[in-house]
Amino acid sequence: MRVGVIGGGQLARMMVPPAVALGIEIRVLAEAEGMSAEIAATAVGDYRDAATVLSFASDVDVVTFDHEHVPQLVLTELGERGVSVHPGPEPLAVAQDKLWMRERLTQLGAPVPDWAAVHDEAEVADFLAAHGGAAVVKTPRGGYDGKGVRVVRNADAVADWFAVVDEHASGGALLVEELVDFRRELAQLVARRPSGELAAWPLVETVQRDGVCAEVTAPAPGAPAELVAEAATLAESIATGLGVTGVLAVELFETADGRLLVNELAMRPHNTGHWTIDGCVTSQFEQHLRAVLDLPLGATTPHAAWSVMVNVLGGPVGASMPERYAGALAAEPGVKFHSYGKPSRPGRKVGHVTAVGDDLEAVRARARAAAGFFEG
């Protein structure tokens, strides 16, 4: 079995250990030399170039992704050449454009914030007037980790975005949404294989700092059983309704009045699921490989009552994570450390740590202390 992964980032890197364990041959098309997944990079090239991608895909059984940015024209050509692509072009189109995502979720009846496509400042002003004078504006394409997202209270706050929005990709529109009064952010991950089998992990709580995921607690503390069941059912219905194959991450708001609203979707392994590597019988990375190959899915049972994953953001100044291992490993022998092989840079995700156990506060303290060895 040969799986080709387009994109050489940390998600592709973390697919390598389960692939080795399962005897799956994994190949990676990296964007450049020296990327996180270089250990499995069998090709380096532009994922936007159809000839490059077709050449890479010519001798693998299935193509999957480290990111959702491969152009639709390239995805379509892969399909026309008979290449098995998971997830396919239609679901990926939803992940690639936030306006299309909102439209499809609305069509499916999924709960989402009130939203509109806006083409000029006057339409933004109208939306602000109807929603208490504040809203969230997003660029339909290209935004991630807080980029391409602004909380606005004046229509002219996004005038610069209207000047550059891609008319061909998004019809010259931006996405505007209500500013949700939420209690906390949650995430529900599910996996779906082409034959339809689904598997869900526990609902988790996420903490964002400056628009970037900083910490994940599994399961979400204090979540009522009805909310947990609702989140799993919602994610499974979205995966089925959109035809997603592989891992789907559904990022959610738990509103102040106890409702769930869908914030974002990701159709690949996701930062909010990294805890599953050390915290579950089957990690999201193993499950993704199983799913895209249409193999039976693994159990998602946690190993312990609690898991806490803390991202290492920025990394140690002038050093790499492994250069701080002597102190970190000695101080926290029960914590698992994951380096992405990236140079330190402010705000960059260079790795993560995960602690598991039966006492939430103790587990959280250990994970935070372990991550602290790589700060400054």
XYZ file of C-alpha atoms in Angstrom:
376
model
C 0.000 0.000 0.000
C 1.443 3.343 -1.057
C 0.059 6.666 0.148
C 1.188 9.918 -1.434
C 0.898 13.040 0.726
C 0.904 16.453 -0.944
C 2.596 18.935 1.373
C 5.695 18.507 3.496
C 4.609 20.089 6.777
C 4.287 18.681 10.276
C 1.034 16.873 9.521
C 2.756 14.794 6.838
C 5.657 14.261 9.272
C 3.298 12.848 11.903
C 1.784 10.412 9.406
C 5.158 8.692 9.029
C 5.333 6.694 12.328
C 1.899 5.046 11.950
C 2.633 4.346 8.279
C 5.840 2.559 9.263
C 4.005 0.612 11.975
C 1.340 -0.532 9.503
C 3.823 -1.324 6.748
C 2.384 1.394 4.516
C 4.801 3.049 2.122
C 4.389 6.796 2.505
C 5.666 9.293 -0.031
C 5.613 13.075 0.315
C 5.590 15.872 -2.256
C 7.289 18.672 -0.329
C 7.185 22.316 -1.346
C 10.893 22.814 -0.647
C 13.971 21.075 0.705
C 14.326 20.761 4.468
C 10.636 20.766 5.392
C 9.214 18.976 8.430
C 8.402 15.785 6.534
C 11.734 15.597 4.713
C 12.303 12.070 6.077
C 9.565 10.876 3.711
C 9.951 13.470 0.945
C 10.376 11.542 -2.274
C 9.774 14.604 -4.444
C 10.093 18.370 -4.175
C 7.936 20.575 -6.345
C 5.041 22.964 -6.807
C 1.697 21.443 -5.730
C -0.024 24.041 -7.942
C 1.516 22.526 -11.079
C -0.574 19.716 -12.546
C 2.337 17.976 -14.282
C 4.348 17.879 -11.050
C 1.456 16.479 -9.041
C 0.500 13.933 -11.709
C 4.075 12.687 -11.878
C 4.160 12.324 -8.090
C 0.813 10.506 -8.069
C 1.676 8.095 -10.883
C 2.855 5.255 -8.643
C 0.855 5.588 -5.416
C -2.444 3.944 -4.513
C -4.049 7.024 -3.019
C -3.276 10.734 -2.737
C -4.064 12.706 0.404
C -3.010 16.060 1.836
C -1.035 17.916 4.480
C -3.060 21.046 3.614
C -6.127 22.052 1.581
C -4.493 24.438 -0.896
C -4.091 22.268 -4.002
C -5.980 24.053 -6.823
C -9.253 22.583 -8.027
C -7.928 22.298 -11.589
C -5.127 20.045 -10.355
C -7.501 17.966 -8.226
C -9.890 17.560 -11.137
C -7.107 16.427 -13.449
C -6.014 13.839 -10.888
C -9.544 12.456 -10.882
C -9.727 12.433 -14.648
C -6.512 10.403 -14.756
C -8.023 7.822 -12.423
C -6.011 8.743 -9.331
C -7.729 7.932 -6.030
C -7.878 11.245 -4.122
C -9.104 11.513 -0.518
C -10.684 13.820 0.365
C -11.907 14.550 -3.144
C -12.225 17.837 -5.046
C -15.834 18.595 -4.018
C -15.339 18.442 -0.232
C -11.963 20.164 -0.537
C -13.641 23.041 -2.400
C -15.661 23.631 0.779
C -12.504 23.719 2.903
C -10.769 26.061 0.460
C -13.365 28.830 0.444
C -15.030 30.052 3.647
C -17.984 31.542 1.773
C -18.683 28.233 0.075
C -18.187 26.519 3.439
C -20.867 28.701 5.032
C -23.229 28.144 2.114
C -22.862 24.355 2.151
C -23.165 24.136 5.935
C -26.326 26.235 5.734
C -27.689 23.920 3.043
C -26.982 20.934 5.305
C -28.835 22.572 8.181
C -25.735 22.799 10.377
C -25.858 25.558 13.010
C -23.574 28.439 11.998
C -23.186 32.091 13.006
C -25.377 34.533 11.094
C -23.373 35.443 8.003
C -23.381 37.228 4.650
C -21.234 37.703 1.575
C -20.323 41.392 1.336
C -18.983 43.134 -1.750
C -18.316 46.635 -0.465
C -18.131 48.777 2.660
C -21.815 49.712 2.430
C -22.818 46.067 2.801
C -20.472 45.703 5.773
C -22.072 48.782 7.340
C -25.546 47.290 6.845
C -24.471 44.036 8.526
C -22.915 45.928 11.442
C -26.100 47.929 11.920
C -28.147 44.735 12.062
C -25.789 42.985 14.494
C -25.114 45.416 17.303
C -22.289 47.327 15.658
C -19.676 44.539 15.722
C -18.860 41.621 13.423
C -16.110 39.300 12.259
C -14.837 39.672 8.687
C -12.847 36.916 7.006
C -11.050 36.596 3.699
C -12.655 33.627 1.913
C -9.319 32.070 0.986
C -5.862 31.699 2.433
C -6.464 32.591 6.069
C -5.207 30.376 8.899
C -4.018 30.671 12.514
C -5.748 34.009 12.938
C -4.622 35.448 9.601
C -7.383 36.770 7.356
C -9.717 37.379 10.301
C -10.669 40.754 11.796
C -13.152 41.883 14.407
C -14.576 45.134 13.021
C -16.785 47.910 14.301
C -16.365 50.226 11.302
C -16.941 49.289 7.675
C -13.741 50.969 6.512
C -11.680 48.563 8.657
C -11.584 46.117 5.727
C -11.276 48.574 2.844
C -7.795 47.215 2.087
C -9.176 43.687 1.741
C -11.794 44.752 -0.785
C -8.967 46.165 -2.882
C -7.250 42.782 -3.233
C -9.953 40.112 -2.810
C -9.790 37.559 -5.622
C -12.724 38.236 -7.939
C -12.322 34.921 -9.726
C -12.134 32.769 -6.587
C -14.664 34.536 -4.382
C -16.705 36.791 -6.640
C -15.050 39.842 -5.115
C -16.773 39.173 -1.770
C -15.659 38.884 1.830
C -17.362 36.829 4.528
C -18.930 38.738 7.415
C -20.311 36.943 10.484
C -21.945 37.844 13.740
C -19.562 38.295 16.638
C -20.573 35.221 18.636
C -20.986 35.488 22.388
C -19.306 32.187 23.211
C -18.394 30.490 26.462
C -15.504 28.517 24.986
C -14.214 26.911 21.809
C -14.531 23.180 21.187
C -13.479 20.776 18.457
C -14.957 17.504 17.288
C -12.866 15.203 15.111
C -14.295 12.326 13.106
C -12.910 10.012 10.459
C -14.837 8.611 7.521
C -13.754 6.004 4.992
C -15.085 5.849 1.402
C -17.332 2.913 2.211
C -19.067 5.081 4.837
C -17.755 3.836 8.204
C -17.374 6.652 10.745
C -15.437 6.981 13.992
C -15.410 9.944 16.383
C -12.954 10.960 19.089
C -14.019 12.633 22.337
C -15.099 16.260 22.120
C -12.236 18.561 23.187
C -11.865 22.093 24.531
C -9.412 24.383 22.762
C -7.732 27.590 23.883
C -6.620 30.107 21.257
C -3.993 32.805 21.750
C -3.676 35.503 19.084
C -5.788 33.336 16.802
C -3.514 30.292 17.190
C -4.393 27.068 18.993
C -2.342 27.019 22.184
C -3.838 24.252 24.327
C -6.265 21.339 23.962
C -7.965 19.428 26.776
C -9.566 16.054 26.115
C -12.326 15.438 26.865
C -13.882 18.914 27.119
C -14.244 19.508 30.884
C -17.786 19.751 32.164
C -19.450 19.168 28.805
C -23.008 17.831 29.302
C -23.690 14.416 27.771
C -26.299 15.936 25.449
C -23.765 18.452 24.105
C -21.155 15.724 23.575
C -23.651 13.613 21.647
C -24.801 16.621 19.624
C -21.228 17.492 18.605
C -20.470 13.941 17.441
C -23.734 13.684 15.508
C -23.144 17.081 13.918
C -19.610 16.235 12.787
C -20.686 12.862 11.427
C -23.565 14.441 9.497
C -21.227 17.057 7.993
C -18.676 14.397 6.994
C -21.406 12.351 5.324
C -23.208 15.320 3.790
C -20.051 16.745 2.234
C -18.591 13.363 1.288
C -15.423 13.868 3.332
C -12.989 10.939 3.430
C -10.180 10.896 5.966
C -10.150 13.015 9.114
C -12.547 15.944 9.465
C -12.075 18.540 12.213
C -15.134 20.608 13.119
C -14.208 23.670 15.178
C -17.126 24.826 17.310
C -18.332 27.644 19.516
C -20.201 26.729 22.676
C -22.353 29.819 23.037
C -23.156 31.580 26.290
C -26.648 30.087 26.147
C -25.381 26.531 25.609
C -25.749 26.099 21.836
C -23.189 24.748 19.380
C -22.219 26.744 16.270
C -19.791 25.584 13.595
C -16.843 27.941 13.215
C -14.443 26.249 10.762
C -13.783 22.902 9.051
C -10.495 21.185 8.221
C -10.380 18.079 6.021
C -7.141 16.531 7.249
C -5.509 15.759 10.585
C -5.757 18.861 12.741
C -3.923 20.590 15.564
C -6.839 19.920 17.920
C -6.291 16.181 17.409
C -2.565 15.958 18.139
C -3.336 14.721 21.650
C -4.596 11.462 20.118
C -1.020 10.374 19.290
C -0.317 9.709 22.962
C -3.832 9.803 24.386
C -5.852 7.328 22.289
C -5.822 3.754 21.042
C -5.819 5.098 17.470
C -4.278 8.465 16.658
C -5.797 10.800 14.092
C -2.776 10.167 11.851
C -3.140 6.388 11.837
C -6.881 6.783 11.394
C -6.424 9.128 8.440
C -4.243 6.563 6.701
C -6.738 3.805 7.413
C -9.596 5.948 6.152
C -8.064 7.080 2.867
C -7.082 3.467 2.116
C -10.642 2.360 2.999
C -9.392 0.076 5.776
C -11.441 -0.635 8.922
C -11.155 2.247 11.388
C -9.490 1.869 14.772
C -10.880 2.385 18.261
C -10.833 5.979 19.509
C -10.837 5.044 23.201
C -8.654 7.312 25.390
C -5.815 5.781 27.409
C -6.578 7.886 30.488
C -9.254 10.125 31.942
C -7.534 13.294 30.712
C -5.097 14.400 28.030
C -3.698 17.920 27.678
C -1.754 19.009 24.607
C 0.174 22.290 24.662
C 1.662 23.753 21.488
C 5.216 25.032 21.501
C 4.766 28.411 19.810
C 7.831 30.265 18.650
C 10.314 27.890 20.229
C 13.520 28.546 22.130
C 15.352 31.650 20.968
C 18.465 30.741 19.033
C 17.938 27.016 19.561
C 15.812 24.062 18.529
C 13.527 21.974 20.724
C 15.977 19.039 20.942
C 18.667 21.379 22.296
C 16.477 21.856 25.395
C 15.630 18.185 25.824
C 18.129 17.407 28.582
C 16.324 19.554 31.117
C 12.798 18.977 29.774
C 12.971 15.185 29.620
C 14.548 14.958 33.069
C 11.963 17.232 34.658
C 8.907 15.702 32.961
C 9.612 12.017 32.197
C 5.889 11.263 31.914
C 5.242 13.847 29.194
C 5.554 13.134 25.474
C 7.534 15.615 23.353
C 7.071 16.184 19.622
C 9.391 18.399 17.578
C 8.440 19.417 14.039
C 12.026 19.950 12.945
C 11.436 23.655 12.354
C 13.686 26.605 13.246
C 12.343 28.831 15.999
C 10.375 31.903 14.932
C 7.924 34.069 16.871
C 4.403 32.623 16.722
C 5.430 29.554 14.746
C 4.252 26.075 15.750
C 7.528 24.231 16.229
C 6.218 21.304 18.270
C 3.868 20.172 20.992
C 3.818 18.260 24.274
C 1.137 15.950 25.651
C 0.480 14.768 29.194
C -2.108 12.175 30.222
C -3.476 11.058 33.580
C -6.416 10.851 35.941
C -6.188 14.276 37.632
C -6.928 17.130 35.240
C -5.141 19.888 37.134
C -2.021 17.758 37.590
C -2.033 16.741 33.913
C -2.483 20.346 32.800
C 0.327 21.554 35.079
C 2.721 18.915 33.740
C 1.955 19.744 30.115
C 2.378 23.484 30.659
C 5.599 22.999 32.597
C 7.014 20.765 29.867
C 6.155 23.290 27.146
C 7.736 26.021 29.247
C 11.195 24.547 28.717
C 11.031 25.732 25.106
C 10.017 29.322 25.741
C 12.515 32.168 25.500
